[in-house]
């Protein structure tokens, strides 16, 4: 059955019974979903009907193709002046138990010691360290480029960019320009959390606000840098705040076209100040990826980050709108310190097998989604 022809009666009945008939009509007509539509999708208890709609949108865009890359995670320091309630990774100051800051050589060694791996990306995220010089970050990038110039540097969340600007007395744009001159090629999506001020005030009150986060991505896009955008879900936010978050990302994407992927990040409660909350269920995770695929009609990729969702749920999310599994990751600490029991690395062979076993086609990409090996 071609997905573009009208649905058979049984399917239409199912969508009607799920209360999604009018949303299906809108999607067929190429109309955008509203806040209210998004909330109704979240509230729909027929997960398969929702998944069917999301998969149709996914297949229209990507067919069965599923992307991943060969990447390396680097978190050079966990010393952080911010006090986000959900964070299990940060340590307030040097000398606190488990606080660490890598020397530049220690950081570069992470790449040097993997000379045998065909890594195409290093994804760098750090705590907001109050005492390092700005040259630490520019040198970090330059050193990686010296070691392997072909490896793409996806580094520093918008929250870090804002922090650098304030700490080193520059504008956000000046920080971006200097990092780009040192080798920065893409911005990761971290730090978005939930844009709705009610939630952000409670869970991340002392770091860069939503408008600034979005504006830093706007400036990065203007400077020719692509980026991702994330959403931390499954804690104290409501469904309307999740959809509002997606709509704010969609609005910026209309303006710039610079977002490559949207990444729903499942909240992990271990070891942080929201530890009394349960983690989101698998059903919630599948639903969230599906709604993202349907609301975000202008962002190409929905990434199921297996370290956050769990490997099995990430694999299943491929039927719920996701078309990207991130990559090999390796060395991730933020989620593992918050209770993720996923492996520390997946080989590209394991990722290919996961994708194939779910009925999809693996496709190794680089950071810019150039296909390296289908
Ligand atoms: O901003 C921190 C989240 C993010 C917890 O751009 C937590 O390709 C759940 O942004 N439970 C960092 N989440 C990771 C990130 C990311 C991941 C994968 C791919 C990309 C990309 C970006 O991790 C933080 C925060 O939202 N986080 N603590 C926690 N306890």
PDB file of N, CA and C in Angstrom, residues 174-231:
ATOM      1  N   UNK A 174      30.351  37.080  19.333  1.00  0.00           N
ATOM      2  CA  UNK A 174      31.833  37.074  19.378  1.00  0.00           C
ATOM      3  C   UNK A 174      32.355  35.716  19.842  1.00  0.00           C
ATOM      4  N   UNK A 175      31.676  35.144  20.849  1.00  0.00           N
ATOM      5  CA  UNK A 175      32.097  33.814  21.321  1.00  0.00           C
ATOM      6  C   UNK A 175      31.989  32.814  20.177  1.00  0.00           C
ATOM      7  N   UNK A 176      30.867  32.833  19.506  1.00  0.00           N
ATOM      8  CA  UNK A 176      30.685  31.869  18.410  1.00  0.00           C
ATOM      9  C   UNK A 176      31.750  32.060  17.336  1.00  0.00           C
ATOM     10  N   UNK A 177      32.007  33.308  16.991  1.00  0.00           N
ATOM     11  CA  UNK A 177      32.996  33.567  15.929  1.00  0.00           C
ATOM     12  C   UNK A 177      34.382  33.048  16.329  1.00  0.00           C
ATOM     13  N   UNK A 178      34.740  33.252  17.584  1.00  0.00           N
ATOM     14  CA  UNK A 178      36.078  32.803  18.013  1.00  0.00           C
ATOM     15  C   UNK A 178      36.160  31.284  18.071  1.00  0.00           C
ATOM     16  N   UNK A 179      35.064  30.650  18.473  1.00  0.00           N
ATOM     17  CA  UNK A 179      35.073  29.179  18.508  1.00  0.00           C
ATOM     18  C   UNK A 179      35.078  28.612  17.085  1.00  0.00           C
ATOM     19  N   UNK A 180      34.354  29.272  16.204  1.00  0.00           N
ATOM     20  CA  UNK A 180      34.347  28.809  14.807  1.00  0.00           C
ATOM     21  C   UNK A 180      35.764  28.930  14.220  1.00  0.00           C
ATOM     22  N   UNK A 181      36.423  30.036  14.532  1.00  0.00           N
ATOM     23  CA  UNK A 181      37.806  30.219  14.037  1.00  0.00           C
ATOM     24  C   UNK A 181      38.727  29.128  14.577  1.00  0.00           C
ATOM     25  N   UNK A 182      38.382  28.579  15.754  1.00  0.00           N
ATOM     26  CA  UNK A 182      39.225  27.528  16.360  1.00  0.00           C
ATOM     27  C   UNK A 182      38.833  26.126  15.898  1.00  0.00           C
ATOM     28  N   UNK A 183      37.745  26.015  15.124  1.00  0.00           N
ATOM     29  CA  UNK A 183      37.397  24.676  14.598  1.00  0.00           C
ATOM     30  C   UNK A 183      35.975  24.203  14.865  1.00  0.00           C
ATOM     31  N   UNK A 184      35.174  24.984  15.582  1.00  0.00           N
ATOM     32  CA  UNK A 184      33.775  24.587  15.849  1.00  0.00           C
ATOM     33  C   UNK A 184      32.994  24.486  14.535  1.00  0.00           C
ATOM     34  N   UNK A 185      32.249  23.375  14.381  1.00  0.00           N
ATOM     35  CA  UNK A 185      31.532  23.193  13.115  1.00  0.00           C
ATOM     36  C   UNK A 185      30.033  22.973  13.282  1.00  0.00           C
ATOM     37  N   UNK A 186      29.610  22.689  14.502  1.00  0.00           N
ATOM     38  CA  UNK A 186      28.189  22.403  14.706  1.00  0.00           C
ATOM     39  C   UNK A 186      27.899  22.560  16.198  1.00  0.00           C
ATOM     40  N   UNK A 187      26.668  22.950  16.536  1.00  0.00           N
ATOM     41  CA  UNK A 187      26.296  23.063  17.956  1.00  0.00           C
ATOM     42  C   UNK A 187      25.378  21.908  18.333  1.00  0.00           C
ATOM     43  N   UNK A 188      25.648  21.249  19.459  1.00  0.00           N
ATOM     44  CA  UNK A 188      24.708  20.235  19.938  1.00  0.00           C
ATOM     45  C   UNK A 188      23.464  20.915  20.525  1.00  0.00           C
ATOM     46  N   UNK A 189      22.448  20.094  20.804  1.00  0.00           N
ATOM     47  CA  UNK A 189      21.166  20.682  21.213  1.00  0.00           C
ATOM     48  C   UNK A 189      20.955  20.788  22.703  1.00  0.00           C
ATOM     49  N   UNK A 190      21.942  20.406  23.495  1.00  0.00           N
ATOM     50  CA  UNK A 190      21.765  20.364  24.953  1.00  0.00           C
ATOM     51  C   UNK A 190      21.437  21.717  25.543  1.00  0.00           C
ATOM     52  N   UNK A 191      20.872  21.668  26.755  1.00  0.00           N
ATOM     53  CA  UNK A 191      20.579  22.901  27.477  1.00  0.00           C
ATOM     54  C   UNK A 191      19.204  23.471  27.201  1.00  0.00           C
ATOM     55  N   UNK A 192      18.467  22.868  26.290  1.00  0.00           N
ATOM     56  CA  UNK A 192      17.141  23.410  25.961  1.00  0.00           C
ATOM     57  C   UNK A 192      16.152  23.111  27.083  1.00  0.00           C
ATOM     58  N   UNK A 193      16.297  21.950  27.689  1.00  0.00           N
ATOM     59  CA  UNK A 193      15.404  21.493  28.780  1.00  0.00           C
ATOM     60  C   UNK A 193      13.955  21.685  28.347  1.00  0.00           C
ATOM     61  N   UNK A 194      13.236  22.582  29.054  1.00  0.00           N
ATOM     62  CA  UNK A 194      11.869  22.930  28.629  1.00  0.00           C
ATOM     63  C   UNK A 194      11.843  24.448  28.518  1.00  0.00           C
ATOM     64  N   UNK A 195      11.385  24.952  27.371  1.00  0.00           N
ATOM     65  CA  UNK A 195      11.427  26.400  27.173  1.00  0.00           C
ATOM     66  C   UNK A 195      10.411  27.139  28.050  1.00  0.00           C
ATOM     67  N   UNK A 196       9.291  26.505  28.353  1.00  0.00           N
ATOM     68  CA  UNK A 196       8.236  27.185  29.120  1.00  0.00           C
ATOM     69  C   UNK A 196       8.814  27.716  30.423  1.00  0.00           C
ATOM     70  N   UNK A 197       8.625  29.007  30.647  1.00  0.00           N
ATOM     71  CA  UNK A 197       9.290  29.675  31.783  1.00  0.00           C
ATOM     72  C   UNK A 197       8.867  29.073  33.121  1.00  0.00           C
ATOM     73  N   UNK A 198       7.602  28.656  33.259  1.00  0.00           N
ATOM     74  CA  UNK A 198       7.139  28.056  34.528  1.00  0.00           C
ATOM     75  C   UNK A 198       8.067  26.904  34.947  1.00  0.00           C
ATOM     76  N   UNK A 199       8.416  26.054  33.985  1.00  0.00           N
ATOM     77  CA  UNK A 199       9.242  24.880  34.282  1.00  0.00           C
ATOM     78  C   UNK A 199      10.709  25.268  34.375  1.00  0.00           C
ATOM     79  N   UNK A 200      11.157  26.056  33.433  1.00  0.00           N
ATOM     80  CA  UNK A 200      12.584  26.415  33.402  1.00  0.00           C
ATOM     81  C   UNK A 200      13.003  27.109  34.702  1.00  0.00           C
ATOM     82  N   UNK A 201      12.122  27.971  35.192  1.00  0.00           N
ATOM     83  CA  UNK A 201      12.392  28.660  36.458  1.00  0.00           C
ATOM     84  C   UNK A 201      12.614  27.674  37.597  1.00  0.00           C
ATOM     85  N   UNK A 202      11.870  26.557  37.553  1.00  0.00           N
ATOM     86  CA  UNK A 202      11.974  25.596  38.657  1.00  0.00           C
ATOM     87  C   UNK A 202      13.177  24.667  38.506  1.00  0.00           C
ATOM     88  N   UNK A 203      13.441  24.211  37.296  1.00  0.00           N
ATOM     89  CA  UNK A 203      14.446  23.149  37.156  1.00  0.00           C
ATOM     90  C   UNK A 203      15.819  23.663  36.719  1.00  0.00           C
ATOM     91  N   UNK A 204      15.854  24.853  36.153  1.00  0.00           N
ATOM     92  CA  UNK A 204      17.139  25.362  35.630  1.00  0.00           C
ATOM     93  C   UNK A 204      17.144  26.878  35.736  1.00  0.00           C
ATOM     94  N   UNK A 205      16.985  27.364  36.968  1.00  0.00           N
ATOM     95  CA  UNK A 205      16.721  28.800  37.147  1.00  0.00           C
ATOM     96  C   UNK A 205      17.958  29.659  36.909  1.00  0.00           C
ATOM     97  N   UNK A 206      19.165  29.069  37.091  1.00  0.00           N
ATOM     98  CA  UNK A 206      20.336  29.941  37.041  1.00  0.00           C
ATOM     99  C   UNK A 206      21.208  29.704  35.814  1.00  0.00           C
ATOM    100  N   UNK A 207      20.580  29.319  34.718  1.00  0.00           N
ATOM    101  CA  UNK A 207      21.349  29.297  33.465  1.00  0.00           C
ATOM    102  C   UNK A 207      20.549  29.995  32.377  1.00  0.00           C
ATOM    103  N   UNK A 208      21.172  30.104  31.224  1.00  0.00           N
ATOM    104  CA  UNK A 208      20.611  30.934  30.154  1.00  0.00           C
ATOM    105  C   UNK A 208      19.153  30.593  29.868  1.00  0.00           C
ATOM    106  N   UNK A 209      18.339  31.641  29.709  1.00  0.00           N
ATOM    107  CA  UNK A 209      16.909  31.456  29.483  1.00  0.00           C
ATOM    108  C   UNK A 209      16.591  30.984  28.071  1.00  0.00           C
ATOM    109  N   UNK A 210      15.320  30.711  27.856  1.00  0.00           N
ATOM    110  CA  UNK A 210      14.885  30.122  26.579  1.00  0.00           C
ATOM    111  C   UNK A 210      15.133  31.043  25.395  1.00  0.00           C
ATOM    112  N   UNK A 211      14.815  32.339  25.590  1.00  0.00           N
ATOM    113  CA  UNK A 211      14.969  33.266  24.461  1.00  0.00           C
ATOM    114  C   UNK A 211      16.436  33.342  24.032  1.00  0.00           C
ATOM    115  N   UNK A 212      17.305  33.375  25.044  1.00  0.00           N
ATOM    116  CA  UNK A 212      18.737  33.486  24.713  1.00  0.00           C
ATOM    117  C   UNK A 212      19.220  32.195  24.058  1.00  0.00           C
ATOM    118  N   UNK A 213      18.767  31.055  24.602  1.00  0.00           N
ATOM    119  CA  UNK A 213      19.125  29.763  23.986  1.00  0.00           C
ATOM    120  C   UNK A 213      18.769  29.794  22.494  1.00  0.00           C
ATOM    121  N   UNK A 214      17.531  30.186  22.230  1.00  0.00           N
ATOM    122  CA  UNK A 214      17.072  30.164  20.832  1.00  0.00           C
ATOM    123  C   UNK A 214      17.832  31.194  20.000  1.00  0.00           C
ATOM    124  N   UNK A 215      18.121  32.351  20.614  1.00  0.00           N
ATOM    125  CA  UNK A 215      18.821  33.373  19.848  1.00  0.00           C
ATOM    126  C   UNK A 215      20.253  32.953  19.519  1.00  0.00           C
ATOM    127  N   UNK A 216      20.890  32.221  20.426  1.00  0.00           N
ATOM    128  CA  UNK A 216      22.255  31.749  20.131  1.00  0.00           C
ATOM    129  C   UNK A 216      22.215  30.786  18.935  1.00  0.00           C
ATOM    130  N   UNK A 217      21.201  29.941  18.885  1.00  0.00           N
ATOM    131  CA  UNK A 217      21.075  29.063  17.706  1.00  0.00           C
ATOM    132  C   UNK A 217      20.792  29.903  16.450  1.00  0.00           C
ATOM    133  N   UNK A 218      19.973  30.948  16.623  1.00  0.00           N
ATOM    134  CA  UNK A 218      19.676  31.835  15.473  1.00  0.00           C
ATOM    135  C   UNK A 218      20.974  32.436  14.940  1.00  0.00           C
ATOM    136  N   UNK A 219      21.808  32.940  15.858  1.00  0.00           N
ATOM    137  CA  UNK A 219      23.069  33.572  15.442  1.00  0.00           C
ATOM    138  C   UNK A 219      23.990  32.524  14.806  1.00  0.00           C
ATOM    139  N   UNK A 220      24.060  31.353  15.441  1.00  0.00           N
ATOM    140  CA  UNK A 220      24.915  30.288  14.885  1.00  0.00           C
ATOM    141  C   UNK A 220      24.468  29.958  13.456  1.00  0.00           C
ATOM    142  N   UNK A 221      23.173  29.847  13.255  1.00  0.00           N
ATOM    143  CA  UNK A 221      22.666  29.521  11.907  1.00  0.00           C
ATOM    144  C   UNK A 221      23.059  30.625  10.915  1.00  0.00           C
ATOM    145  N   UNK A 222      22.956  31.858  11.386  1.00  0.00           N
ATOM    146  CA  UNK A 222      23.334  32.978  10.498  1.00  0.00           C
ATOM    147  C   UNK A 222      24.823  32.913  10.156  1.00  0.00           C
ATOM    148  N   UNK A 223      25.612  32.408  11.090  1.00  0.00           N
ATOM    149  CA  UNK A 223      27.059  32.312  10.829  1.00  0.00           C
ATOM    150  C   UNK A 223      27.406  31.042  10.042  1.00  0.00           C
ATOM    151  N   UNK A 224      26.391  30.283   9.664  1.00  0.00           N
ATOM    152  CA  UNK A 224      26.630  29.112   8.814  1.00  0.00           C
ATOM    153  C   UNK A 224      26.820  27.818   9.575  1.00  0.00           C
ATOM    154  N   UNK A 225      26.488  27.827  10.859  1.00  0.00           N
ATOM    155  CA  UNK A 225      26.648  26.628  11.692  1.00  0.00           C
ATOM    156  C   UNK A 225      25.287  25.957  11.847  1.00  0.00           C
ATOM    157  N   UNK A 226      25.220  24.668  11.611  1.00  0.00           N
ATOM    158  CA  UNK A 226      23.983  23.908  11.867  1.00  0.00           C
ATOM    159  C   UNK A 226      23.951  23.490  13.331  1.00  0.00           C
ATOM    160  N   UNK A 227      22.761  23.148  13.805  1.00  0.00           N
ATOM    161  CA  UNK A 227      22.674  22.747  15.210  1.00  0.00           C
ATOM    162  C   UNK A 227      21.513  21.789  15.426  1.00  0.00           C
ATOM    163  N   UNK A 228      21.438  21.278  16.641  1.00  0.00           N
ATOM    164  CA  UNK A 228      20.325  20.423  17.062  1.00  0.00           C
ATOM    165  C   UNK A 228      19.574  21.114  18.178  1.00  0.00           C
ATOM    166  N   UNK A 229      18.394  20.595  18.480  1.00  0.00           N
ATOM    167  CA  UNK A 229      17.633  21.119  19.613  1.00  0.00           C
ATOM    168  C   UNK A 229      17.045  19.927  20.369  1.00  0.00           C
ATOM    169  N   UNK A 230      17.133  20.003  21.699  1.00  0.00           N
ATOM    170  CA  UNK A 230      16.670  18.882  22.527  1.00  0.00           C
ATOM    171  C   UNK A 230      15.445  19.293  23.339  1.00  0.00           C
ATOM    172  N   UNK A 231      14.830  18.332  24.001  1.00  0.00           N
ATOM    173  CA  UNK A 231      13.765  18.623  24.976  1.00  0.00           C
ATOM    174  C   UNK A 231      13.846  17.566  26.076  1.00  0.00           C
TER     175      UNK A 231
END
